[in-house]
Coordinates of C-alpha atoms in Angstrom, one line a residue:
M1 CA -46.0 -0.8 -63.0
K2 CA -43.8 1.2 -65.2
T3 CA -46.0 3.8 -66.8
R4 CA -44.1 6.9 -67.8
R5 CA -45.4 10.2 -66.8
T6 CA -43.1 12.7 -68.3
L7 CA -45.7 14.9 -69.8
A8 CA -48.1 14.8 -66.8
T9 CA -45.4 15.5 -64.2
A10 CA -43.8 18.3 -66.2
V11 CA -47.1 20.0 -66.7
A12 CA -48.2 19.5 -63.1
A13 CA -44.9 21.3 -62.0
A14 CA -45.1 24.0 -64.6
V15 CA -48.6 25.3 -63.8
I16 CA -48.8 25.0 -60.1
A17 CA -48.4 28.7 -59.6
P18 CA -50.6 30.0 -62.3
V19 CA -53.6 27.8 -61.4
A20 CA -53.1 28.5 -57.7
L21 CA -53.4 24.7 -57.1
L22 CA -53.7 24.1 -53.3
A23 CA -51.9 20.9 -52.9
A24 CA -48.7 21.8 -51.0
S25 CA -49.6 20.9 -47.3
P26 CA -49.4 17.2 -46.4
A27 CA -52.4 16.1 -44.3
S28 CA -51.7 14.1 -41.4
A29 CA -51.8 10.5 -40.0
A30 CA -49.4 8.8 -37.7
T31 CA -47.7 7.0 -40.7
V32 CA -47.5 10.2 -42.9
T33 CA -44.2 12.1 -43.5
P34 CA -44.0 15.3 -45.3
P35 CA -43.6 15.1 -49.1
P36 CA -40.6 16.5 -50.8
A37 CA -41.1 20.1 -52.2
R38 CA -42.5 20.3 -55.7
P39 CA -40.1 21.6 -58.5
A40 CA -40.0 25.3 -58.9
V41 CA -41.9 26.8 -62.0
S42 CA -38.8 28.1 -63.5
A43 CA -37.1 24.7 -63.5
S44 CA -39.9 23.2 -65.7
P45 CA -41.0 23.8 -69.3
S46 CA -44.2 25.8 -69.9
P47 CA -47.1 24.1 -71.5
D48 CA -46.4 25.9 -74.7
A49 CA -43.1 24.1 -75.1
F50 CA -44.9 20.6 -75.2
G51 CA -45.1 19.2 -78.7
K52 CA -42.3 21.5 -80.1
G53 CA -39.4 19.1 -79.6
P54 CA -37.8 17.0 -82.4
S55 CA -39.9 14.3 -83.9
V56 CA -39.1 10.8 -84.3
A57 CA -38.1 11.3 -87.9
D58 CA -35.9 14.1 -86.9
L59 CA -34.3 11.9 -84.2
E60 CA -33.9 9.0 -86.6
K61 CA -32.2 11.4 -88.9
A62 CA -29.9 12.5 -86.1
V63 CA -29.0 8.8 -85.3
A64 CA -28.1 8.2 -89.0
E65 CA -25.8 11.3 -89.0
A66 CA -24.3 10.4 -85.7
R67 CA -23.5 6.9 -86.9
K68 CA -22.0 8.2 -90.1
A69 CA -19.9 10.6 -88.0
Y70 CA -18.8 7.7 -85.8
D71 CA -17.8 5.5 -88.8
A72 CA -15.7 8.3 -90.2
A73 CA -14.0 8.8 -86.8
V74 CA -13.3 5.2 -86.7
A75 CA -11.8 5.2 -90.3
A76 CA -9.7 8.3 -89.3
K77 CA -8.4 6.5 -86.3
E78 CA -7.4 3.6 -88.2
A79 CA -5.6 5.7 -90.8
A80 CA -3.8 7.6 -88.1
Y81 CA -2.5 4.4 -86.6
K82 CA -1.2 3.3 -90.1
D83 CA 0.6 6.8 -90.2
L84 CA 1.9 6.2 -86.8
E85 CA 3.2 2.9 -87.6
K86 CA 5.0 4.2 -90.8
A87 CA 6.3 7.1 -88.8
L88 CA 7.9 4.9 -86.3
D89 CA 9.3 2.1 -88.8
G90 CA 9.6 4.1 -92.0
P91 CA 10.5 4.6 -94.7
T92 CA 9.2 8.3 -94.7
A93 CA 10.5 11.3 -96.5
E94 CA 11.9 12.5 -93.1
S95 CA 13.7 9.3 -92.5
L96 CA 15.2 9.3 -95.9
A97 CA 16.3 12.9 -95.3
V98 CA 18.0 11.8 -92.1
D99 CA 19.7 9.1 -93.9
A100 CA 21.0 11.3 -96.7
A101 CA 22.1 14.0 -94.2
K102 CA 23.9 11.4 -92.2
K103 CA 25.9 10.1 -95.2
A104 CA 26.7 13.7 -96.2
A105 CA 28.0 14.4 -92.5
E106 CA 30.1 11.3 -92.5
A107 CA 31.6 12.3 -95.8
A108 CA 32.3 15.8 -94.7
T109 CA 33.8 14.4 -91.4
A110 CA 36.2 12.2 -93.3
A111 CA 37.2 15.0 -95.7
H112 CA 37.8 17.3 -93.0
T113 CA 39.9 14.6 -91.1
A114 CA 42.0 14.1 -94.2
A115 CA 42.5 17.8 -94.7
V116 CA 43.7 18.3 -91.3
K117 CA 46.0 15.4 -91.6
A118 CA 47.4 16.9 -94.9
L119 CA 47.9 20.1 -93.0
D120 CA 49.8 18.6 -90.3
E121 CA 52.0 16.7 -92.8
A122 CA 52.7 20.0 -94.6
K123 CA 53.6 21.8 -91.5
A124 CA 55.9 18.9 -90.4
K125 CA 57.7 19.0 -93.8
L126 CA 58.3 22.7 -93.6
A127 CA 59.6 22.3 -90.1
G128 CA 62.0 19.6 -91.3
L129 CA 63.9 21.6 -93.8
G130 CA 67.5 22.0 -92.6
G131 CA 69.9 24.9 -93.3
T132 CA 70.9 23.2 -96.6
A133 CA 67.5 23.8 -98.1
T134 CA 67.4 26.1 -101.1
P135 CA 65.1 29.1 -101.1
E136 CA 63.0 27.5 -103.8
E137 CA 62.5 24.3 -101.6
R138 CA 61.7 26.6 -98.6
A139 CA 59.1 28.6 -100.6
A140 CA 57.6 25.4 -101.8
A141 CA 57.1 24.0 -98.5
E142 CA 55.6 27.1 -97.1
Q143 CA 53.1 27.3 -100.1
A144 CA 52.2 23.7 -99.3
V145 CA 51.3 24.6 -95.7
K146 CA 49.2 27.5 -97.0
D147 CA 47.3 25.2 -99.5
A148 CA 46.7 22.5 -96.8
Q149 CA 45.4 25.1 -94.4
A150 CA 42.9 26.3 -96.9
A151 CA 41.7 22.8 -97.6
A152 CA 41.3 22.1 -94.0
D153 CA 39.4 25.2 -93.5
T154 CA 37.0 24.4 -96.5
A155 CA 36.6 20.9 -95.1
A156 CA 35.7 22.3 -91.7
T157 CA 33.1 24.6 -93.2
T158 CA 31.7 21.6 -95.3
K159 CA 31.5 19.5 -92.2
A160 CA 29.7 22.2 -89.9
T161 CA 27.2 22.6 -92.9
A162 CA 26.5 18.7 -93.0
D163 CA 26.4 18.4 -89.4
A164 CA 23.7 21.2 -89.2
K165 CA 21.6 19.6 -91.9
L166 CA 21.8 16.2 -90.2
A167 CA 20.6 17.9 -86.9
A168 CA 17.7 19.6 -88.9
A169 CA 16.7 16.4 -90.5
D170 CA 16.8 14.7 -87.1
D171 CA 14.5 17.3 -85.7
A172 CA 12.2 17.1 -88.5
Y173 CA 11.9 13.3 -88.2
D174 CA 11.2 13.5 -84.5
D175 CA 8.6 16.2 -85.1
M176 CA 6.9 14.0 -87.7
R177 CA 6.9 11.1 -85.3
V178 CA 5.5 13.1 -82.4
A179 CA 2.8 14.6 -84.7
A180 CA 1.8 11.2 -85.8
G181 CA 1.4 10.0 -82.3
R182 CA -0.6 13.1 -81.4
A183 CA -2.8 12.6 -84.4
Y184 CA -3.5 9.1 -83.4
H185 CA -4.3 10.2 -79.9
L186 CA -6.8 12.9 -81.0
A187 CA -8.3 10.4 -83.4
G188 CA -9.0 8.1 -80.4
K189 CA -10.7 11.0 -78.6
A190 CA -12.6 11.8 -81.7
V191 CA -14.0 8.2 -81.8
D192 CA -14.8 8.4 -78.1
K193 CA -16.9 11.5 -78.6
A194 CA -18.6 10.2 -81.7
R195 CA -19.5 7.0 -79.9
A196 CA -21.0 9.1 -77.1
D197 CA -22.9 11.3 -79.5
L198 CA -24.3 8.2 -81.2
A199 CA -25.3 6.6 -78.0
A200 CA -27.0 9.8 -76.9
A201 CA -28.9 10.1 -80.2
E202 CA -30.0 6.5 -80.1
K203 CA -31.2 6.9 -76.5
A204 CA -33.1 10.0 -77.4
L205 CA -34.7 8.1 -80.3
A206 CA -35.6 5.1 -78.1
D207 CA -37.1 7.5 -75.6
A208 CA -39.1 9.3 -78.2
K209 CA -40.5 6.0 -79.5
K210 CA -41.3 4.9 -76.1
D211 CA -43.1 8.1 -75.3
E212 CA -45.1 7.7 -78.6
E213 CA -46.3 4.2 -77.3
D214 CA -47.0 5.7 -73.8
D215 CA -50.0 8.0 -73.1
G216 CA -48.0 10.2 -70.9
V217 CA -50.6 9.7 -67.9
C218 CA -50.8 7.7 -64.8
E219 CA -51.7 4.0 -65.0
G220 CA -55.3 3.3 -63.8
D221 CA -55.3 2.1 -60.3
D222 CA -58.3 2.1 -58.0
A223 CA -56.4 0.6 -55.0
L224 CA -55.6 4.0 -53.5
V225 CA -59.1 5.1 -52.1
A226 CA -60.3 8.5 -51.3
E227 CA -63.5 8.6 -49.3
L228 CA -65.8 11.4 -48.2
T229 CA -67.8 11.3 -44.9
G230 CA -70.1 13.7 -43.2
L231 CA -72.2 15.0 -46.1
P232 CA -75.9 15.2 -45.5
A233 CA -78.4 14.5 -48.0
K234 CA -79.7 18.1 -47.6
V235 CA -77.7 21.1 -46.5
T236 CA -79.3 24.2 -45.5
A237 CA -78.5 27.5 -47.2
G238 CA -76.3 29.8 -45.0
T239 CA -75.1 26.9 -42.8
T240 CA -71.7 25.3 -42.4
V241 CA -71.0 21.6 -42.9
D242 CA -67.7 19.9 -41.8
L243 CA -66.6 16.9 -43.9
T244 CA -63.6 14.6 -43.8
V245 CA -61.8 13.0 -46.7
R246 CA -59.7 9.8 -45.9
V247 CA -57.1 8.7 -48.3
T248 CA -56.1 4.9 -47.8
N249 CA -53.3 3.2 -49.5
N250 CA -54.4 -0.3 -50.4
T251 CA -52.0 -0.7 -53.2
G252 CA -49.8 -3.2 -51.4
E253 CA -46.8 -1.0 -51.5
A254 CA -45.8 2.4 -49.9
V255 CA -46.2 5.4 -52.0
D256 CA -44.1 8.5 -52.0
R257 CA -47.0 11.0 -52.2
A258 CA -50.8 10.4 -52.1
Y259 CA -53.6 12.8 -53.1
G260 CA -57.2 13.2 -52.4
Q261 CA -58.9 15.0 -55.4
V262 CA -62.1 17.0 -54.7
L263 CA -64.4 18.8 -57.0
L264 CA -67.8 20.5 -56.9
A265 CA -70.2 19.7 -59.7
P266 CA -72.0 20.5 -61.8
G267 CA -70.9 24.0 -62.4
G268 CA -67.9 26.2 -62.9
K269 CA -65.9 29.0 -61.3
E270 CA -69.0 30.5 -59.7
L271 CA -69.3 27.6 -57.4
A272 CA -66.3 28.9 -55.5
S273 CA -68.1 32.0 -54.3
L274 CA -71.4 30.2 -53.8
F275 CA -70.1 27.3 -51.7
D276 CA -66.9 28.8 -50.1
L277 CA -65.5 25.3 -50.0
Q278 CA -62.3 25.1 -48.0
Y279 CA -60.0 22.3 -46.8
A280 CA -57.5 22.0 -43.8
T281 CA -55.0 19.5 -42.8
S282 CA -53.8 18.5 -39.2
A283 CA -50.5 20.2 -40.2
S284 CA -52.2 23.6 -39.9
S285 CA -55.3 24.8 -38.3
R286 CA -55.8 27.5 -41.1
W287 CA -58.5 26.7 -43.5
R288 CA -57.6 27.3 -47.2
D289 CA -59.9 27.9 -50.1
V290 CA -60.3 25.1 -52.6
N291 CA -59.5 26.2 -56.2
S292 CA -62.7 27.0 -58.2
W293 CA -61.9 24.1 -60.5
G294 CA -61.3 21.6 -57.7
T295 CA -58.1 20.7 -55.7
A296 CA -55.7 17.9 -55.1
V297 CA -54.7 17.8 -51.4
N298 CA -51.3 16.2 -50.9
V299 CA -51.4 13.9 -47.8
G300 CA -47.8 12.9 -48.1
A301 CA -46.2 9.4 -48.0
L302 CA -48.2 6.5 -47.1
K303 CA -47.1 3.0 -46.1
S304 CA -49.1 0.1 -47.5
G305 CA -52.5 -0.1 -45.6
A306 CA -51.9 3.4 -44.0
H307 CA -54.4 6.2 -44.3
A308 CA -54.4 10.0 -43.8
D309 CA -57.3 12.5 -43.5
F310 CA -57.9 16.1 -44.4
R311 CA -61.0 18.2 -43.6
L312 CA -63.5 20.0 -45.8
R313 CA -65.8 22.8 -44.9
L314 CA -68.9 23.6 -47.1
K315 CA -70.8 26.9 -46.6
P316 CA -73.5 27.2 -49.2
A317 CA -74.5 31.0 -49.6
A318 CA -77.8 31.9 -47.8
S319 CA -79.1 33.2 -51.2
L320 CA -78.8 29.7 -52.7
K321 CA -81.9 27.9 -53.3
D322 CA -83.0 24.5 -54.5
W323 CA -79.5 23.5 -55.9
S324 CA -78.7 19.9 -56.6
G325 CA -75.3 18.7 -57.2
R326 CA -72.5 16.5 -55.9
I327 CA -68.9 16.5 -54.6
E328 CA -66.7 14.2 -56.7
V329 CA -63.7 12.4 -54.8
S330 CA -60.8 10.4 -56.2
G331 CA -57.4 9.5 -55.4
W332 CA -53.9 9.2 -57.1
Y333 CA -50.4 8.6 -56.1
E334 CA -46.7 9.0 -57.1
R335 CA -44.2 6.2 -56.6
G336 CA -40.8 7.0 -58.1
D337 CA -41.2 7.7 -61.7
D338 CA -44.5 5.9 -61.8
C339 CA -48.0 7.0 -60.8
G340 CA -51.4 5.6 -60.4
A341 CA -54.8 7.2 -60.6
N342 CA -58.3 6.1 -60.0
T343 CA -60.2 5.1 -63.0
T344 CA -63.5 5.9 -61.2
L345 CA -64.5 8.6 -58.9
R346 CA -67.0 8.6 -56.2
A347 CA -69.9 11.1 -56.6
H348 CA -71.6 12.2 -53.3
K349 CA -74.9 13.9 -54.1
F350 CA -76.5 16.6 -52.0
Q351 CA -79.1 19.2 -52.1
V352 CA -79.1 22.7 -50.8
V353 CA -82.4 23.8 -49.4
A354 CA -83.5 27.2 -48.4
A355 CA -83.4 28.0 -44.6
P356 CA -86.8 27.8 -43.0
V357 CA -88.8 31.1 -43.0
A358 CA -89.5 32.2 -39.4
S359 CA -93.1 32.6 -38.4
P360 CA -94.4 36.2 -37.8
S361 CA -94.2 37.3 -34.2
P362 CA -97.7 37.6 -32.6
T363 CA -99.0 41.0 -31.8
P364 CA -98.5 41.9 -28.1
S365 CA -101.7 41.7 -26.1
S366 CA -102.8 44.2 -23.4
A367 CA -103.9 41.2 -21.1
P368 CA -101.6 40.8 -18.1
S369 CA -98.9 38.1 -18.3
P370 CA -99.4 34.9 -16.4
Q371 CA -97.5 35.0 -13.1
G372 CA -95.7 31.8 -13.9
G373 CA -93.9 33.4 -17.0
T374 CA -93.9 32.0 -20.5
T375 CA -92.1 29.2 -22.5
T376 CA -91.0 28.9 -26.0
T377 CA -91.3 25.6 -27.9
P378 CA -89.5 25.4 -31.2
V379 CA -91.8 25.3 -34.1
G380 CA -90.2 22.3 -35.5
T381 CA -86.8 20.6 -35.9
T382 CA -85.1 19.3 -39.0
T383 CA -83.3 16.0 -39.0
T384 CA -80.7 15.1 -41.6
T385 CA -79.3 11.7 -42.3
T386 CA -75.8 11.3 -43.5
T387 CA -75.7 9.4 -46.8
T388 CA -72.7 8.7 -48.9
T389 CA -73.2 7.7 -52.4
A390 CA -70.4 6.3 -54.4
G391 CA -70.2 5.6 -58.1
A392 CA -68.4 6.6 -61.2
L393 CA -68.8 9.5 -63.5
A394 CA -69.4 9.2 -67.2
K395 CA -66.5 9.7 -69.6
T396 CA -65.0 13.1 -69.9
G397 CA -67.4 15.5 -71.3
S398 CA -70.7 14.1 -69.9
S399 CA -70.4 16.5 -66.8
D400 CA -70.4 20.3 -67.2
A401 CA -67.8 20.4 -64.4
L402 CA -65.6 17.8 -65.8
H403 CA -65.8 19.4 -69.3
N404 CA -64.7 22.6 -67.9
L405 CA -62.1 20.9 -65.9
A406 CA -60.7 19.2 -68.9
L407 CA -60.8 22.2 -71.2
A408 CA -60.1 25.0 -68.8
S409 CA -57.9 27.8 -70.5
G410 CA -58.0 25.8 -73.7
T411 CA -55.8 22.9 -72.5
A412 CA -56.5 19.7 -70.5
V413 CA -53.4 20.1 -68.5
L414 CA -54.0 23.4 -66.8
L415 CA -55.0 21.7 -63.6
G416 CA -51.5 21.6 -62.3
A417 CA -51.0 18.7 -60.0
G418 CA -54.6 17.8 -61.0
A419 CA -53.4 17.3 -64.6
V420 CA -53.1 13.6 -64.0
F421 CA -56.7 13.6 -62.9
A422 CA -57.9 15.5 -65.8
T423 CA -56.2 13.9 -68.7
R424 CA -57.0 10.4 -67.9
R425 CA -60.7 9.3 -68.1
R426 CA -62.7 8.2 -67.4
R427 CA -65.7 6.0 -66.8
A428 CA -68.3 6.6 -64.1
T429 CA -71.8 6.2 -62.9
D430 CA -73.9 8.2 -60.5
A431 CA -75.4 6.6 -57.5

């Protein structure tokens, strides 16, 4: 079985504390191990939060937007790759600028080399003048050296400027290629994120559609049986009756948690004070009050074929007279993310009768008492026969108690862990 139970589980966890559900202690059997702790109330959404999430239409729109964003990211990555190819192979404005700067630097270097050579030649000519050189020849040679020096200085400045422009062009070209590589890397990361966002949106939509198809409650399964024993057909008001509920796992597989569900009916909250119904497990000798709307007792994990018991104690008030009703018992379980709950419940009828009225004591006589003394014989004895009737209740709403159970505090899920019991239903017949 793969029935989803998101709503039922969350509601059960969210309202355990407000409804005072008495289902925390595992009852005993040799095969029972303590169940894991239930989620804290603060970790679960409140009932008011249900139904306020995004609709399927909203999620479909989100998927469309996520797919559009993903397509745009893929296109941006492709464009970034083309830019990177162009940056590496050219031509680009930066690569063209490098080429032009390189030519200018080469020309400036050649001009500077020529100017230096001319200067060297002018200096050599001046040095080669002998003593026979006229003043005019010497003055001309000296002027030639000065002119060559000026040309060499100008060529050196031009060369330095060209070299600087070439270095700047190279830097710009390198920066452009680094930027193109970084842009492609970031585009790839953007595609990864858009892909993840799309996958998340598609999953949310799929889950929402699946939840729409699912009723959010446990799958019907009567293989886990909860049986009540020890209930007489008649219970005398003011007395105490001890009962036993046995939960047996006949599902064919082990269950993580098994529950016995118990409810007094018909009636409402007033039954709690009139009957003082309590339960106890072998894990603790302390008797605990059953919630006024019923209780689900957690008997822990059960292997296939195993069973566990818990005890009930019924104490109808002495003032209660001629009351007829029943104790309703059913079982449900949790296995991983799945759960199963009885589709029928067992209704055990009983009647509360008034205590016998004691006969008036006879008026004391003045006659002497017999020497042998007196004996007292009971006026009569009452014998009760234990009967257990099993059957199934009518659909939700046929019983006052079940009606109150389903609609308590304005919502059917205010039973806490019993929410699964309340929200499914339910066919039944009374024995």
